[in-house]
JSON list of C-alpha atoms in Angstrom, two decimals:
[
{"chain": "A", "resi": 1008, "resn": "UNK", "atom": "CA", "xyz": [63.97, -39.02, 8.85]},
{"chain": "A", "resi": 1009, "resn": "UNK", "atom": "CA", "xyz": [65.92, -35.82, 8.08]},
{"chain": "A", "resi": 1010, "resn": "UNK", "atom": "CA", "xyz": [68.90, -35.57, 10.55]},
{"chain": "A", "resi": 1011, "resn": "UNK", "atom": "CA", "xyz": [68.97, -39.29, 11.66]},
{"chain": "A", "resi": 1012, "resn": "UNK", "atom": "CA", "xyz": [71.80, -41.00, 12.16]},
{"chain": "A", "resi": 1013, "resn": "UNK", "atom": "CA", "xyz": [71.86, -44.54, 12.46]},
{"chain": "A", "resi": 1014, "resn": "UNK", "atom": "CA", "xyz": [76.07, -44.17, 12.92]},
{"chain": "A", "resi": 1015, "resn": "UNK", "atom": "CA", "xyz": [75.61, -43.05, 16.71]},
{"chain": "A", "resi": 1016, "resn": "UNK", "atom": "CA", "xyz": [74.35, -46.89, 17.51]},
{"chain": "A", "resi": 1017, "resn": "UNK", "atom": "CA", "xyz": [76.47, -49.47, 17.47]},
{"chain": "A", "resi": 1018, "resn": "UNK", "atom": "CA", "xyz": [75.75, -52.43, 15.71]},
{"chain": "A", "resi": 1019, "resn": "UNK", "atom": "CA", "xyz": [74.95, -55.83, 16.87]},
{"chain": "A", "resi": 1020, "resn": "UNK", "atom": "CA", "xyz": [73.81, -58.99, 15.36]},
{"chain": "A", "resi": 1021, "resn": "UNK", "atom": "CA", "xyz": [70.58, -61.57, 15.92]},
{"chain": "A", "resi": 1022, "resn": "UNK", "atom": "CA", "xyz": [70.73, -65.27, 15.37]},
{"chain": "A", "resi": 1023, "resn": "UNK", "atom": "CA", "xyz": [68.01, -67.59, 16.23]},
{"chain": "A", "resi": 1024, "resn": "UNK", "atom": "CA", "xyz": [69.17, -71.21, 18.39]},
{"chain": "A", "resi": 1025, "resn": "UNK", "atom": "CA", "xyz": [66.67, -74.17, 17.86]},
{"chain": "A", "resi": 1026, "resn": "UNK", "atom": "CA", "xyz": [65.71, -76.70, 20.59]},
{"chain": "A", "resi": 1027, "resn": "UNK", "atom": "CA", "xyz": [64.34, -79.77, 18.83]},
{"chain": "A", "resi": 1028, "resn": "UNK", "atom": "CA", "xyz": [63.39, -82.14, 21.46]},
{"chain": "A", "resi": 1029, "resn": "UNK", "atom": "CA", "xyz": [61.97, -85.70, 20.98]},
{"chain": "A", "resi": 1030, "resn": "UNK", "atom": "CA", "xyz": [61.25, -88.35, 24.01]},
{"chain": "A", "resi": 1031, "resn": "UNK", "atom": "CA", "xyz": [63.30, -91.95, 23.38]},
{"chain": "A", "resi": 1032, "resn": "UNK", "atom": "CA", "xyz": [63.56, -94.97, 25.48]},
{"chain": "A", "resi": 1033, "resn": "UNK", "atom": "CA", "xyz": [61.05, -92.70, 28.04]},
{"chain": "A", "resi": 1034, "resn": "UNK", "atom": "CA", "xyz": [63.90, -90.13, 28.29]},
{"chain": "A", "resi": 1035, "resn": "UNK", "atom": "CA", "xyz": [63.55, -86.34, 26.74]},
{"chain": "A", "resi": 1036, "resn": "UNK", "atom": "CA", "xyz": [66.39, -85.92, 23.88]},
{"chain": "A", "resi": 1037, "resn": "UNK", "atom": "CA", "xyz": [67.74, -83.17, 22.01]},
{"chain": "A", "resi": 1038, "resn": "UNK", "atom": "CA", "xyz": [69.11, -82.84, 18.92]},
{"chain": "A", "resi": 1039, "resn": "UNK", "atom": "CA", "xyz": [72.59, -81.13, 18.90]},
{"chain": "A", "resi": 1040, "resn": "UNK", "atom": "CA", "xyz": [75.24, -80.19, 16.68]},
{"chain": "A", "resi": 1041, "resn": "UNK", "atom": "CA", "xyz": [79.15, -80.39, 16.78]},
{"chain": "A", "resi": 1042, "resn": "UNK", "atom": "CA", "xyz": [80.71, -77.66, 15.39]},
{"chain": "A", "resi": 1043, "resn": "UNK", "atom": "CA", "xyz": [83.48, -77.67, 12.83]},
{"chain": "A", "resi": 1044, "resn": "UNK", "atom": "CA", "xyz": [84.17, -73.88, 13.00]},
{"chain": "A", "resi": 1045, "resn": "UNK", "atom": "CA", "xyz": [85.69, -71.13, 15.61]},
{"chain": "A", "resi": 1046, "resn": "UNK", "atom": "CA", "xyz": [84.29, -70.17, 17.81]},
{"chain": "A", "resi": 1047, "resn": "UNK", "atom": "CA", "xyz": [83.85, -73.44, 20.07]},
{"chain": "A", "resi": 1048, "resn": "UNK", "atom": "CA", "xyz": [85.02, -75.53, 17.01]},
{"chain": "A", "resi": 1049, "resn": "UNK", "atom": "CA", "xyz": [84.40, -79.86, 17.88]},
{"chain": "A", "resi": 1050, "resn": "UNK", "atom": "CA", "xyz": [81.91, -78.37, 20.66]},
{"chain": "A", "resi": 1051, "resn": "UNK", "atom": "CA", "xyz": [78.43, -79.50, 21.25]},
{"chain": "A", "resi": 1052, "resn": "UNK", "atom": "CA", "xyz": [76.18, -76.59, 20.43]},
{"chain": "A", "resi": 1053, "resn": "UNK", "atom": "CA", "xyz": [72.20, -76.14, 19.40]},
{"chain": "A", "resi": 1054, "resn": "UNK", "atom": "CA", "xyz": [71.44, -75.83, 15.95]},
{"chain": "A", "resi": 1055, "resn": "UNK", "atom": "CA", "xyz": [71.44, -72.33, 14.70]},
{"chain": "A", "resi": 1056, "resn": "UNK", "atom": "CA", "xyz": [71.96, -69.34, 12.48]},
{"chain": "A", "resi": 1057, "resn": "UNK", "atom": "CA", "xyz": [72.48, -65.86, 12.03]},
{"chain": "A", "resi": 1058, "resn": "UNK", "atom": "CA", "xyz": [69.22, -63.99, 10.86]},
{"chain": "A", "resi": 1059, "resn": "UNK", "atom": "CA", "xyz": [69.54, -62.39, 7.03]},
{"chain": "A", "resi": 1060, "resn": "UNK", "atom": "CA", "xyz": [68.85, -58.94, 6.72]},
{"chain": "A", "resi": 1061, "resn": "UNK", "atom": "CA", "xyz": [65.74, -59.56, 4.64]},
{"chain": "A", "resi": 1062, "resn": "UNK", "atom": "CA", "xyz": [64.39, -62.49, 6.95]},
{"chain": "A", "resi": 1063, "resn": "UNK", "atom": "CA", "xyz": [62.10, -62.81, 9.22]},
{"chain": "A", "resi": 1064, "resn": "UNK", "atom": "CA", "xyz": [63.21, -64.91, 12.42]},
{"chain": "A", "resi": 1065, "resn": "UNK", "atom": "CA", "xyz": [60.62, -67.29, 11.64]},
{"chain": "A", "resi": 1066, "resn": "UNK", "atom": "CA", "xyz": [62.73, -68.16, 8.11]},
{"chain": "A", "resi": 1067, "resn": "UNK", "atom": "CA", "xyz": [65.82, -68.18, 9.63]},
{"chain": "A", "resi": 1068, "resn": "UNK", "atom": "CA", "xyz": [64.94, -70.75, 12.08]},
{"chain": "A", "resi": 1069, "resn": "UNK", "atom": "CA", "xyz": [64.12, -72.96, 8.67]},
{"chain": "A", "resi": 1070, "resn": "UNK", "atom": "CA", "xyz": [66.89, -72.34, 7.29]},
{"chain": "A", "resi": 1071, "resn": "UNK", "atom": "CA", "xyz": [69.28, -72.86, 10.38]},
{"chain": "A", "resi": 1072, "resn": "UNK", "atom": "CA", "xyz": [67.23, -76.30, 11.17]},
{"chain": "A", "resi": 1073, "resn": "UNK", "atom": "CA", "xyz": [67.76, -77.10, 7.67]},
{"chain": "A", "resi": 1074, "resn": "UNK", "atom": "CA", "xyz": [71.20, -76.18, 6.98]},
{"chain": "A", "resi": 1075, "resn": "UNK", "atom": "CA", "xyz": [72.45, -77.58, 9.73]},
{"chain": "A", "resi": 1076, "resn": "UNK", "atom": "CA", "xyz": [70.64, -80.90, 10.25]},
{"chain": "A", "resi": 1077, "resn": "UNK", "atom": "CA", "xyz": [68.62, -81.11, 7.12]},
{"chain": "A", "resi": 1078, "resn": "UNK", "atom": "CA", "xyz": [65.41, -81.53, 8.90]},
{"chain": "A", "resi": 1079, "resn": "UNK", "atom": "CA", "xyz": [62.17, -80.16, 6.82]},
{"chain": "A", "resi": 1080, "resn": "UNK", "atom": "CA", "xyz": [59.04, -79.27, 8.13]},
{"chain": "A", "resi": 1081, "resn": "UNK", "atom": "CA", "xyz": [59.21, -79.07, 11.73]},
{"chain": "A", "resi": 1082, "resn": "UNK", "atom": "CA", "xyz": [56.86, -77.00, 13.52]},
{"chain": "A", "resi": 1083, "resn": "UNK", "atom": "CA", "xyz": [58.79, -74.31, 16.10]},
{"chain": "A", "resi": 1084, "resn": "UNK", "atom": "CA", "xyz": [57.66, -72.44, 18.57]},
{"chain": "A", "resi": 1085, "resn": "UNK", "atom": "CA", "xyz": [59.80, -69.07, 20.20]},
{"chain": "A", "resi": 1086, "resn": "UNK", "atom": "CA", "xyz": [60.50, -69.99, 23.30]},
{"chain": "A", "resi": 1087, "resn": "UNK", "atom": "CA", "xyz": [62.72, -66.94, 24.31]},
{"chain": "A", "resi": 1088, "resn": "UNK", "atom": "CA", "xyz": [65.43, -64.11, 23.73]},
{"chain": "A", "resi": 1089, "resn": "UNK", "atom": "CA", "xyz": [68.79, -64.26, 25.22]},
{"chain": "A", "resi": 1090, "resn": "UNK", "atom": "CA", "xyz": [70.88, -61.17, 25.18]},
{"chain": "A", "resi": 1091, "resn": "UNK", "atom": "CA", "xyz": [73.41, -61.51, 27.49]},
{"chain": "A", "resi": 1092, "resn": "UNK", "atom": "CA", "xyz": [75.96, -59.55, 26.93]},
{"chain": "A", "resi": 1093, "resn": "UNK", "atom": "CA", "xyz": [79.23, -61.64, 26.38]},
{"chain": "A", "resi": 1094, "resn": "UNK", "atom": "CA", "xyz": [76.92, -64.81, 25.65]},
{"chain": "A", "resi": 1095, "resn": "UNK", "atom": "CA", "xyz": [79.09, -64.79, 22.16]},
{"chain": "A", "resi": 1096, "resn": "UNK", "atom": "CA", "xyz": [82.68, -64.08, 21.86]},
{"chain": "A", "resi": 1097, "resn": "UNK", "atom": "CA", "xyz": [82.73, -62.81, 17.85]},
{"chain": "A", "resi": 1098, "resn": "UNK", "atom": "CA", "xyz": [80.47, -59.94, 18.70]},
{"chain": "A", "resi": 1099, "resn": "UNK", "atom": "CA", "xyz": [77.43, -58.39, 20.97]},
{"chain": "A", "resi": 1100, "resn": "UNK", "atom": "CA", "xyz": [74.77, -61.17, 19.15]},
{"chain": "A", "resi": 1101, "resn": "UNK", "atom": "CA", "xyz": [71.19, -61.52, 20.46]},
{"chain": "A", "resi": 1102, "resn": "UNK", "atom": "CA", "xyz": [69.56, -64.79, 20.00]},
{"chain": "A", "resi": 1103, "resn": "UNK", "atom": "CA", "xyz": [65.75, -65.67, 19.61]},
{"chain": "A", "resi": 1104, "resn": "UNK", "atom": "CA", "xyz": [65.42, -69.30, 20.63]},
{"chain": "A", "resi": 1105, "resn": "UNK", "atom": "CA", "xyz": [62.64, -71.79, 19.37]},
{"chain": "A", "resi": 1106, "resn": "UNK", "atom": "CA", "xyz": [61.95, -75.26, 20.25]},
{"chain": "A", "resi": 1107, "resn": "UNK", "atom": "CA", "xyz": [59.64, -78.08, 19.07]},
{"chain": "A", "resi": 1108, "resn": "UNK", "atom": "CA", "xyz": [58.94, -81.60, 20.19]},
{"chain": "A", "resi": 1109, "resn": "UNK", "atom": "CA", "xyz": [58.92, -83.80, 17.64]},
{"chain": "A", "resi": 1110, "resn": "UNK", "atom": "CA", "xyz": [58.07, -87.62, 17.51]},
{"chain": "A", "resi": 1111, "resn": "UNK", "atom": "CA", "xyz": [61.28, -89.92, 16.82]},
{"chain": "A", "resi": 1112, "resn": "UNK", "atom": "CA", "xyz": [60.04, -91.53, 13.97]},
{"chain": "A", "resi": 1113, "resn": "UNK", "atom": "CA", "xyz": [59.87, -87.98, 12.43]},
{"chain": "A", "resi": 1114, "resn": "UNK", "atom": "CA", "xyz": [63.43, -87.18, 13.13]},
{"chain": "A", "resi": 1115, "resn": "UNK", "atom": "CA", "xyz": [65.73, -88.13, 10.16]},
{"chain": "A", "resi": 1116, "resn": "UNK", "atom": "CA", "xyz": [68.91, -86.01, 10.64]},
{"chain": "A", "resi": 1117, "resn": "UNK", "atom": "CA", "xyz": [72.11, -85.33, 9.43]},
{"chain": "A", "resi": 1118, "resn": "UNK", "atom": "CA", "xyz": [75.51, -83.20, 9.82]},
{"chain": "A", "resi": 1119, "resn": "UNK", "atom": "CA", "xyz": [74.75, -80.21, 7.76]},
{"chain": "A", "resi": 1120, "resn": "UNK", "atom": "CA", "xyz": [76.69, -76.78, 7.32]},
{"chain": "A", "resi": 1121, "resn": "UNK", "atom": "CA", "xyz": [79.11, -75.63, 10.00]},
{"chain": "A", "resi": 1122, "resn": "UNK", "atom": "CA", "xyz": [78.62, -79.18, 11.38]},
{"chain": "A", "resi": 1123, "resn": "UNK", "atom": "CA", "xyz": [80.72, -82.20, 11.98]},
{"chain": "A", "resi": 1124, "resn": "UNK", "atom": "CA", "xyz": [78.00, -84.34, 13.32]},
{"chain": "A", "resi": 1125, "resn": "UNK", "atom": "CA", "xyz": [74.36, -84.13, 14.56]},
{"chain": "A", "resi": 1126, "resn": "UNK", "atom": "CA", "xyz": [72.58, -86.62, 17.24]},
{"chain": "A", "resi": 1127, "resn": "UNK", "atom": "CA", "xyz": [70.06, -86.77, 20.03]},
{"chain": "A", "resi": 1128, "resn": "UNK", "atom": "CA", "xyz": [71.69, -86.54, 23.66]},
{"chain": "A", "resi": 1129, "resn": "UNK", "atom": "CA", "xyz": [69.41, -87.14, 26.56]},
{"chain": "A", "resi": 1130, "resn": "UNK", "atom": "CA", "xyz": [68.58, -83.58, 28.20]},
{"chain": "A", "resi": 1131, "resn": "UNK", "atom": "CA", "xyz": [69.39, -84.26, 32.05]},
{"chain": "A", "resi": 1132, "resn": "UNK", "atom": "CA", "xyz": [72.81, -85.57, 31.13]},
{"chain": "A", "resi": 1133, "resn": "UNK", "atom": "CA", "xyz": [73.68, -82.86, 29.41]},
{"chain": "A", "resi": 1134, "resn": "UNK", "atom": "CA", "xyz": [72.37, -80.14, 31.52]},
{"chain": "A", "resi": 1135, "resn": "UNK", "atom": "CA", "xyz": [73.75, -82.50, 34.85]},
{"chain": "A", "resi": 1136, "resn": "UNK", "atom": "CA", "xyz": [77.38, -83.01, 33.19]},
{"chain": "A", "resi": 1137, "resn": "UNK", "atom": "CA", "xyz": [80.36, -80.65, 33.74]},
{"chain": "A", "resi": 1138, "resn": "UNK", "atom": "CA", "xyz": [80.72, -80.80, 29.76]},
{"chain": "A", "resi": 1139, "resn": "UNK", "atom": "CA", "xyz": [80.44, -77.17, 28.26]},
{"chain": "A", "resi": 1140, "resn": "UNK", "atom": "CA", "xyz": [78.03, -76.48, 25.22]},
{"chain": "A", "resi": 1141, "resn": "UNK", "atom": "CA", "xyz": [79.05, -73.82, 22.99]},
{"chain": "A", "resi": 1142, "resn": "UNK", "atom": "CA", "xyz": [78.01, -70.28, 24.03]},
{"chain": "A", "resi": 1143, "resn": "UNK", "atom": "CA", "xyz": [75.38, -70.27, 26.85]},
{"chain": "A", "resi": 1144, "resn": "UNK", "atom": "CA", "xyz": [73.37, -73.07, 24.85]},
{"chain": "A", "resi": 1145, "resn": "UNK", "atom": "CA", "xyz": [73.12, -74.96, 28.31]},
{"chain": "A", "resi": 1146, "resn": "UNK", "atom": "CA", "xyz": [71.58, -72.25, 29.96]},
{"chain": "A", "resi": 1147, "resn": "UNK", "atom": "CA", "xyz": [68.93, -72.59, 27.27]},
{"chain": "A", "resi": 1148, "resn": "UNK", "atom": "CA", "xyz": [68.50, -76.20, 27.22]},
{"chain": "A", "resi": 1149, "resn": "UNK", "atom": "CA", "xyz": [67.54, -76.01, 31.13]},
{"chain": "A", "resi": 1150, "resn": "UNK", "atom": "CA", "xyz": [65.29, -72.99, 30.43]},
{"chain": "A", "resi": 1151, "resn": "UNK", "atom": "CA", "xyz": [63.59, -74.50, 27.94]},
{"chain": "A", "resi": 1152, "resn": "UNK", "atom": "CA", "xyz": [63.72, -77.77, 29.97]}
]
């Protein structure tokens, strides 16, 4: 790699978002977060992370579901990358997003890291209010939707 130089690029980071979806009362839920940190601090936002430079997107989505809702063991799948360009105000971040559906009996959350609260929201509300999710997490709600 003689005369490389990875200066010339600029940098950007990855984070993954998770969708964990469950159906109650007949309605499709989802589990989101409230942030207690900038950016979008008290916001409603999907549960996510940045990815580590030694891990693999697939650990950082355990991690992330874990740290921030203390859920173990759940199955994801990727669902998608979103790399809009101002989807994040910090910084140019690209996001691989995974979802799973999950049965409600299997769903025993809490408010982890970076989080005031966590609870289950039913999906066409949120993606039918005027209320704004933290960075474009809407937009990936009704994608994955």
């Amino acid at each position: 790699m003689e005369g490389y130089d990875s200066s010339k690029y600029e940098k950007m980071s990855v984070a993954t978002d998770l969708l964990v979806f469950t159906v109650e009362d007949d309605k499709l839920k989802i589990l989101l977060v409230e942030r207690s940190e900038e950016p979008f601090k008290n916001a409603l936002a999907l549960p996510g992370v940045f990815v580590g430079i030694n891990e693999t997107l697939d650990e950082a989505a355990r991690r992330g579901i874990k740290e921030e809702t203390g859920l173990k063991n759940i199955y994801f799948e990727q669902l998608y990358t979103f790399g809009e360009v101002k989807r994040d105000p910090r910084m140019r971040i690209i996001s691989v997003a995974y979802m799973a559906l999950v049965p409600l009996e299997k769903l025993d959350f809490i408010a982890g890291e970076r989080t005031v609260n966590a609870a289950l929201y039913d999906v066409e509300e949120i993606i039918s209010s005027k209320k704004k999710l933290a960075f474009d997490h809407k937009d990936i709600i009704k994608y994955a939707r």
